[in-house]
Amino acid sequence: MGRRKAVRTVSSAIIGAAWRVILFMLVIYFLQIGALMAYRYGHGLLYQHAMEEPPGTEASIEILKGESRRAIAEKLEKAGLIDNQDAFLFQSRLYKAEFVPGSYTLNRSMSIKELIDYLKEEGRKLTELRERKLLTNDAESEGASQDSRDSQEAAGDEADVTIGDSPVEGESSRGAG
């Protein structure tokens, strides 16, 4: 009888130790999985990647007056400009972005930071044009981004002039002759 009691005591101690080891291993495993998931989530929030390689394709969105950041993020995701709304929301708060209503033409080769910077800069330009009364609310929704592209193309046409076989940047056509 004493021997059975000793065997039970030893076997229950071994089984108890085995369960503790198994429990400890499960805790370590889940901590490791949790840390990996946290890293991936944080990396996804801050990693700067574009949806396409340059030159990318263009997509247009329209930001309406009073529209929330979440609604803007949904539009950007639907247009194929971002793949993580949370990353856009986090970074737009981080960079203190205030979005101005208007139509914007963006490129899928832009990272989230570049998208935010572009929207902030173009929004600042739209605000300035409205303050100077050079842009009405109707004109902004119809073609504010088109005006911006037209002026960029016109500036680009003046900046590049071909002399012989090689283009010379910064030369005007008057200086070419």
PDB file of N, CA, C and O in Angstrom, residues 24-73:
ATOM      1  N   PHE A  24       3.300  26.492 -19.998  1.00  0.00           N
ATOM      2  CA  PHE A  24       4.350  27.481 -20.194  1.00  0.00           C
ATOM      3  C   PHE A  24       4.700  27.622 -21.680  1.00  0.00           C
ATOM      4  O   PHE A  24       4.844  28.737 -22.187  1.00  0.00           O
ATOM      5  N   MET A  25       4.800  26.506 -22.393  1.00  0.00           N
ATOM      6  CA  MET A  25       5.115  26.529 -23.826  1.00  0.00           C
ATOM      7  C   MET A  25       3.993  27.201 -24.617  1.00  0.00           C
ATOM      8  O   MET A  25       4.260  27.949 -25.560  1.00  0.00           O
ATOM      9  N   LEU A  26       2.737  26.959 -24.250  1.00  0.00           N
ATOM     10  CA  LEU A  26       1.610  27.603 -24.925  1.00  0.00           C
ATOM     11  C   LEU A  26       1.630  29.115 -24.699  1.00  0.00           C
ATOM     12  O   LEU A  26       1.385  29.892 -25.625  1.00  0.00           O
ATOM     13  N   VAL A  27       1.941  29.538 -23.480  1.00  0.00           N
ATOM     14  CA  VAL A  27       2.026  30.971 -23.185  1.00  0.00           C
ATOM     15  C   VAL A  27       3.131  31.608 -24.021  1.00  0.00           C
ATOM     16  O   VAL A  27       2.935  32.664 -24.647  1.00  0.00           O
ATOM     17  N   ILE A  28       4.286  30.979 -24.081  1.00  0.00           N
ATOM     18  CA  ILE A  28       5.399  31.494 -24.892  1.00  0.00           C
ATOM     19  C   ILE A  28       5.006  31.551 -26.366  1.00  0.00           C
ATOM     20  O   ILE A  28       5.262  32.541 -27.055  1.00  0.00           O
ATOM     21  N   TYR A  29       4.351  30.503 -26.860  1.00  0.00           N
ATOM     22  CA  TYR A  29       3.923  30.450 -28.258  1.00  0.00           C
ATOM     23  C   TYR A  29       2.962  31.599 -28.572  1.00  0.00           C
ATOM     24  O   TYR A  29       3.141  32.315 -29.563  1.00  0.00           O
ATOM     25  N   PHE A  30       1.943  31.798 -27.730  1.00  0.00           N
ATOM     26  CA  PHE A  30       0.978  32.852 -27.995  1.00  0.00           C
ATOM     27  C   PHE A  30       1.588  34.249 -27.829  1.00  0.00           C
ATOM     28  O   PHE A  30       1.211  35.179 -28.548  1.00  0.00           O
ATOM     29  N   LEU A  31       2.530  34.413 -26.924  1.00  0.00           N
ATOM     30  CA  LEU A  31       3.243  35.694 -26.815  1.00  0.00           C
ATOM     31  C   LEU A  31       4.047  35.973 -28.088  1.00  0.00           C
ATOM     32  O   LEU A  31       4.075  37.097 -28.582  1.00  0.00           O
ATOM     33  N   GLN A  32       4.673  34.936 -28.603  1.00  0.00           N
ATOM     34  CA  GLN A  32       5.453  35.084 -29.832  1.00  0.00           C
ATOM     35  C   GLN A  32       4.538  35.434 -31.011  1.00  0.00           C
ATOM     36  O   GLN A  32       4.848  36.336 -31.797  1.00  0.00           O
ATOM     37  N   ILE A  33       3.425  34.747 -31.139  1.00  0.00           N
ATOM     38  CA  ILE A  33       2.466  35.031 -32.216  1.00  0.00           C
ATOM     39  C   ILE A  33       1.922  36.461 -32.055  1.00  0.00           C
ATOM     40  O   ILE A  33       1.808  37.207 -33.030  1.00  0.00           O
ATOM     41  N   GLY A  34       1.596  36.850 -30.828  1.00  0.00           N
ATOM     42  CA  GLY A  34       1.092  38.200 -30.570  1.00  0.00           C
ATOM     43  C   GLY A  34       2.116  39.265 -30.930  1.00  0.00           C
ATOM     44  O   GLY A  34       1.782  40.284 -31.534  1.00  0.00           O
ATOM     45  N   ALA A  35       3.378  39.025 -30.568  1.00  0.00           N
ATOM     46  CA  ALA A  35       4.435  39.985 -30.899  1.00  0.00           C
ATOM     47  C   ALA A  35       4.612  40.089 -32.417  1.00  0.00           C
ATOM     48  O   ALA A  35       4.791  41.188 -32.956  1.00  0.00           O
ATOM     49  N   LEU A  36       4.553  38.973 -33.101  1.00  0.00           N
ATOM     50  CA  LEU A  36       4.684  38.979 -34.560  1.00  0.00           C
ATOM     51  C   LEU A  36       3.528  39.729 -35.218  1.00  0.00           C
ATOM     52  O   LEU A  36       3.732  40.530 -36.136  1.00  0.00           O
ATOM     53  N   MET A  37       2.312  39.496 -34.730  1.00  0.00           N
ATOM     54  CA  MET A  37       1.151  40.197 -35.272  1.00  0.00           C
ATOM     55  C   MET A  37       1.242  41.704 -34.994  1.00  0.00           C
ATOM     56  O   MET A  37       0.918  42.517 -35.866  1.00  0.00           O
ATOM     57  N   ALA A  38       1.686  42.077 -33.798  1.00  0.00           N
ATOM     58  CA  ALA A  38       1.841  43.496 -33.459  1.00  0.00           C
ATOM     59  C   ALA A  38       2.892  44.144 -34.361  1.00  0.00           C
ATOM     60  O   ALA A  38       2.705  45.273 -34.837  1.00  0.00           O
ATOM     61  N   TYR A  39       3.992  43.441 -34.608  1.00  0.00           N
ATOM     62  CA  TYR A  39       5.033  43.965 -35.494  1.00  0.00           C
ATOM     63  C   TYR A  39       4.481  44.177 -36.900  1.00  0.00           C
ATOM     64  O   TYR A  39       4.686  45.223 -37.509  1.00  0.00           O
ATOM     65  N   ARG A  40       3.791  43.159 -37.410  1.00  0.00           N
ATOM     66  CA  ARG A  40       3.245  43.277 -38.773  1.00  0.00           C
ATOM     67  C   ARG A  40       2.243  44.418 -38.873  1.00  0.00           C
ATOM     68  O   ARG A  40       2.211  45.137 -39.860  1.00  0.00           O
ATOM     69  N   TYR A  41       1.404  44.562 -37.852  1.00  0.00           N
ATOM     70  CA  TYR A  41       0.408  45.643 -37.869  1.00  0.00           C
ATOM     71  C   TYR A  41       1.110  47.003 -37.833  1.00  0.00           C
ATOM     72  O   TYR A  41       0.799  47.891 -38.623  1.00  0.00           O
ATOM     73  N   GLY A  42       2.069  47.163 -36.930  1.00  0.00           N
ATOM     74  CA  GLY A  42       2.815  48.427 -36.845  1.00  0.00           C
ATOM     75  C   GLY A  42       3.599  48.711 -38.104  1.00  0.00           C
ATOM     76  O   GLY A  42       3.649  49.837 -38.588  1.00  0.00           O
ATOM     77  N   HIS A  43       4.198  47.674 -38.669  1.00  0.00           N
ATOM     78  CA  HIS A  43       4.943  47.830 -39.916  1.00  0.00           C
ATOM     79  C   HIS A  43       4.009  48.259 -41.039  1.00  0.00           C
ATOM     80  O   HIS A  43       4.341  49.126 -41.846  1.00  0.00           O
ATOM     81  N   GLY A  44       2.825  47.673 -41.070  1.00  0.00           N
ATOM     82  CA  GLY A  44       1.839  48.034 -42.092  1.00  0.00           C
ATOM     83  C   GLY A  44       1.371  49.471 -41.958  1.00  0.00           C
ATOM     84  O   GLY A  44       1.039  50.129 -42.940  1.00  0.00           O
ATOM     85  N   LEU A  45       1.334  49.991 -40.724  1.00  0.00           N
ATOM     86  CA  LEU A  45       0.904  51.376 -40.509  1.00  0.00           C
ATOM     87  C   LEU A  45       1.952  52.377 -40.966  1.00  0.00           C
ATOM     88  O   LEU A  45       1.619  53.463 -41.428  1.00  0.00           O
ATOM     89  N   LEU A  46       3.214  52.033 -40.830  1.00  0.00           N
ATOM     90  CA  LEU A  46       4.266  53.009 -41.089  1.00  0.00           C
ATOM     91  C   LEU A  46       5.080  52.734 -42.350  1.00  0.00           C
ATOM     92  O   LEU A  46       5.814  53.602 -42.798  1.00  0.00           O
ATOM     93  N   TYR A  47       4.967  51.554 -42.924  1.00  0.00           N
ATOM     94  CA  TYR A  47       5.747  51.209 -44.105  1.00  0.00           C
ATOM     95  C   TYR A  47       5.255  52.014 -45.302  1.00  0.00           C
ATOM     96  O   TYR A  47       4.062  52.094 -45.558  1.00  0.00           O
ATOM     97  N   GLN A  48       6.173  52.623 -46.011  1.00  0.00           N
ATOM     98  CA  GLN A  48       5.830  53.455 -47.165  1.00  0.00           C
ATOM     99  C   GLN A  48       5.971  52.641 -48.446  1.00  0.00           C
ATOM    100  O   GLN A  48       7.078  52.406 -48.920  1.00  0.00           O
ATOM    101  N   HIS A  49       4.856  52.192 -48.969  1.00  0.00           N
ATOM    102  CA  HIS A  49       4.878  51.466 -50.234  1.00  0.00           C
ATOM    103  C   HIS A  49       3.759  52.003 -51.121  1.00  0.00           C
ATOM    104  O   HIS A  49       2.804  52.589 -50.644  1.00  0.00           O
ATOM    105  N   ALA A  50       3.945  51.804 -52.391  1.00  0.00           N
ATOM    106  CA  ALA A  50       2.947  52.242 -53.371  1.00  0.00           C
ATOM    107  C   ALA A  50       2.198  51.022 -53.892  1.00  0.00           C
ATOM    108  O   ALA A  50       2.674  49.895 -53.803  1.00  0.00           O
ATOM    109  N   MET A  51       1.034  51.257 -54.447  1.00  0.00           N
ATOM    110  CA  MET A  51       0.223  50.166 -54.981  1.00  0.00           C
ATOM    111  C   MET A  51       0.762  49.679 -56.330  1.00  0.00           C
ATOM    112  O   MET A  51       0.529  48.541 -56.699  1.00  0.00           O
ATOM    113  N   GLU A  52       1.450  50.547 -57.068  1.00  0.00           N
ATOM    114  CA  GLU A  52       2.023  50.181 -58.367  1.00  0.00           C
ATOM    115  C   GLU A  52       3.431  50.741 -58.467  1.00  0.00           C
ATOM    116  O   GLU A  52       3.788  51.704 -57.784  1.00  0.00           O
ATOM    117  N   GLU A  53       4.199  50.160 -59.346  1.00  0.00           N
ATOM    118  CA  GLU A  53       5.531  50.675 -59.647  1.00  0.00           C
ATOM    119  C   GLU A  53       5.390  51.917 -60.524  1.00  0.00           C
ATOM    120  O   GLU A  53       4.448  52.028 -61.306  1.00  0.00           O
ATOM    121  N   PRO A  54       6.335  52.873 -60.427  1.00  0.00           N
ATOM    122  CA  PRO A  54       6.283  54.036 -61.312  1.00  0.00           C
ATOM    123  C   PRO A  54       6.349  53.601 -62.761  1.00  0.00           C
ATOM    124  O   PRO A  54       7.001  52.609 -63.053  1.00  0.00           O
ATOM    125  N   PRO A  55       5.702  54.214 -63.695  1.00  0.00           N
ATOM    126  CA  PRO A  55       4.999  55.477 -63.572  1.00  0.00           C
ATOM    127  C   PRO A  55       3.606  55.342 -62.980  1.00  0.00           C
ATOM    128  O   PRO A  55       3.007  56.337 -62.599  1.00  0.00           O
ATOM    129  N   GLY A  56       3.043  54.167 -62.851  1.00  0.00           N
ATOM    130  CA  GLY A  56       1.732  53.982 -62.241  1.00  0.00           C
ATOM    131  C   GLY A  56       0.607  54.520 -63.105  1.00  0.00           C
ATOM    132  O   GLY A  56       0.826  55.118 -64.159  1.00  0.00           O
ATOM    133  N   THR A  57      -0.601  54.293 -62.642  1.00  0.00           N
ATOM    134  CA  THR A  57      -1.778  54.806 -63.349  1.00  0.00           C
ATOM    135  C   THR A  57      -2.475  55.823 -62.467  1.00  0.00           C
ATOM    136  O   THR A  57      -2.354  55.801 -61.249  1.00  0.00           O
ATOM    137  N   GLU A  58      -3.224  56.697 -63.108  1.00  0.00           N
ATOM    138  CA  GLU A  58      -3.902  57.757 -62.379  1.00  0.00           C
ATOM    139  C   GLU A  58      -5.297  57.316 -61.953  1.00  0.00           C
ATOM    140  O   GLU A  58      -5.936  56.502 -62.612  1.00  0.00           O
ATOM    141  N   ALA A  59      -5.733  57.881 -60.851  1.00  0.00           N
ATOM    142  CA  ALA A  59      -7.084  57.663 -60.348  1.00  0.00           C
ATOM    143  C   ALA A  59      -7.570  58.981 -59.768  1.00  0.00           C
ATOM    144  O   ALA A  59      -6.794  59.744 -59.197  1.00  0.00           O
ATOM    145  N   SER A  60      -8.841  59.254 -59.937  1.00  0.00           N
ATOM    146  CA  SER A  60      -9.412  60.501 -59.441  1.00  0.00           C
ATOM    147  C   SER A  60     -10.355  60.226 -58.283  1.00  0.00           C
ATOM    148  O   SER A  60     -11.068  59.229 -58.274  1.00  0.00           O
ATOM    149  N   ILE A  61     -10.308  61.131 -57.310  1.00  0.00           N
ATOM    150  CA  ILE A  61     -11.265  61.083 -56.209  1.00  0.00           C
ATOM    151  C   ILE A  61     -11.785  62.489 -55.981  1.00  0.00           C
ATOM    152  O   ILE A  61     -11.153  63.466 -56.386  1.00  0.00           O
ATOM    153  N   GLU A  62     -12.935  62.566 -55.357  1.00  0.00           N
ATOM    154  CA  GLU A  62     -13.491  63.864 -55.006  1.00  0.00           C
ATOM    155  C   GLU A  62     -13.749  63.872 -53.509  1.00  0.00           C
ATOM    156  O   GLU A  62     -14.403  62.981 -52.971  1.00  0.00           O
ATOM    157  N   ILE A  63     -13.204  64.875 -52.849  1.00  0.00           N
ATOM    158  CA  ILE A  63     -13.423  65.053 -51.421  1.00  0.00           C
ATOM    159  C   ILE A  63     -14.532  66.084 -51.262  1.00  0.00           C
ATOM    160  O   ILE A  63     -14.448  67.191 -51.799  1.00  0.00           O
ATOM    161  N   LEU A  64     -15.563  65.685 -50.550  1.00  0.00           N
ATOM    162  CA  LEU A  64     -16.714  66.558 -50.337  1.00  0.00           C
ATOM    163  C   LEU A  64     -16.568  67.323 -49.023  1.00  0.00           C
ATOM    164  O   LEU A  64     -15.861  66.885 -48.110  1.00  0.00           O
ATOM    165  N   LYS A  65     -17.251  68.445 -48.930  1.00  0.00           N
ATOM    166  CA  LYS A  65     -17.200  69.268 -47.724  1.00  0.00           C
ATOM    167  C   LYS A  65     -17.741  68.478 -46.534  1.00  0.00           C
ATOM    168  O   LYS A  65     -18.783  67.839 -46.624  1.00  0.00           O
ATOM    169  N   GLY A  66     -17.014  68.500 -45.427  1.00  0.00           N
ATOM    170  CA  GLY A  66     -17.440  67.826 -44.218  1.00  0.00           C
ATOM    171  C   GLY A  66     -17.188  66.328 -44.200  1.00  0.00           C
ATOM    172  O   GLY A  66     -17.609  65.639 -43.279  1.00  0.00           O
ATOM    173  N   GLU A  67     -16.505  65.808 -45.204  1.00  0.00           N
ATOM    174  CA  GLU A  67     -16.260  64.372 -45.296  1.00  0.00           C
ATOM    175  C   GLU A  67     -15.196  63.956 -44.269  1.00  0.00           C
ATOM    176  O   GLU A  67     -14.191  64.644 -44.086  1.00  0.00           O
ATOM    177  N   SER A  68     -15.424  62.842 -43.619  1.00  0.00           N
ATOM    178  CA  SER A  68     -14.503  62.362 -42.588  1.00  0.00           C
ATOM    179  C   SER A  68     -13.263  61.728 -43.212  1.00  0.00           C
ATOM    180  O   SER A  68     -13.260  61.362 -44.389  1.00  0.00           O
ATOM    181  N   ARG A  69     -12.229  61.595 -42.388  1.00  0.00           N
ATOM    182  CA  ARG A  69     -11.007  60.923 -42.844  1.00  0.00           C
ATOM    183  C   ARG A  69     -11.309  59.484 -43.254  1.00  0.00           C
ATOM    184  O   ARG A  69     -10.745  58.978 -44.204  1.00  0.00           O
ATOM    185  N   ARG A  70     -12.176  58.836 -42.506  1.00  0.00           N
ATOM    186  CA  ARG A  70     -12.524  57.443 -42.813  1.00  0.00           C
ATOM    187  C   ARG A  70     -13.170  57.353 -44.197  1.00  0.00           C
ATOM    188  O   ARG A  70     -12.858  56.462 -44.977  1.00  0.00           O
ATOM    189  N   ALA A  71     -14.079  58.288 -44.520  1.00  0.00           N
ATOM    190  CA  ALA A  71     -14.728  58.287 -45.833  1.00  0.00           C
ATOM    191  C   ALA A  71     -13.695  58.532 -46.938  1.00  0.00           C
ATOM    192  O   ALA A  71     -13.761  57.909 -48.004  1.00  0.00           O
ATOM    193  N   ILE A  72     -12.743  59.415 -46.674  1.00  0.00           N
ATOM    194  CA  ILE A  72     -11.679  59.675 -47.656  1.00  0.00           C
ATOM    195  C   ILE A  72     -10.824  58.419 -47.834  1.00  0.00           C
ATOM    196  O   ILE A  72     -10.487  58.042 -48.954  1.00  0.00           O
ATOM    197  N   ALA A  73     -10.510  57.755 -46.729  1.00  0.00           N
ATOM    198  CA  ALA A  73      -9.725  56.513 -46.799  1.00  0.00           C
ATOM    199  C   ALA A  73     -10.467  55.447 -47.603  1.00  0.00           C
ATOM    200  O   ALA A  73      -9.854  54.724 -48.394  1.00  0.00           O
TER     201      ALA A  73
END
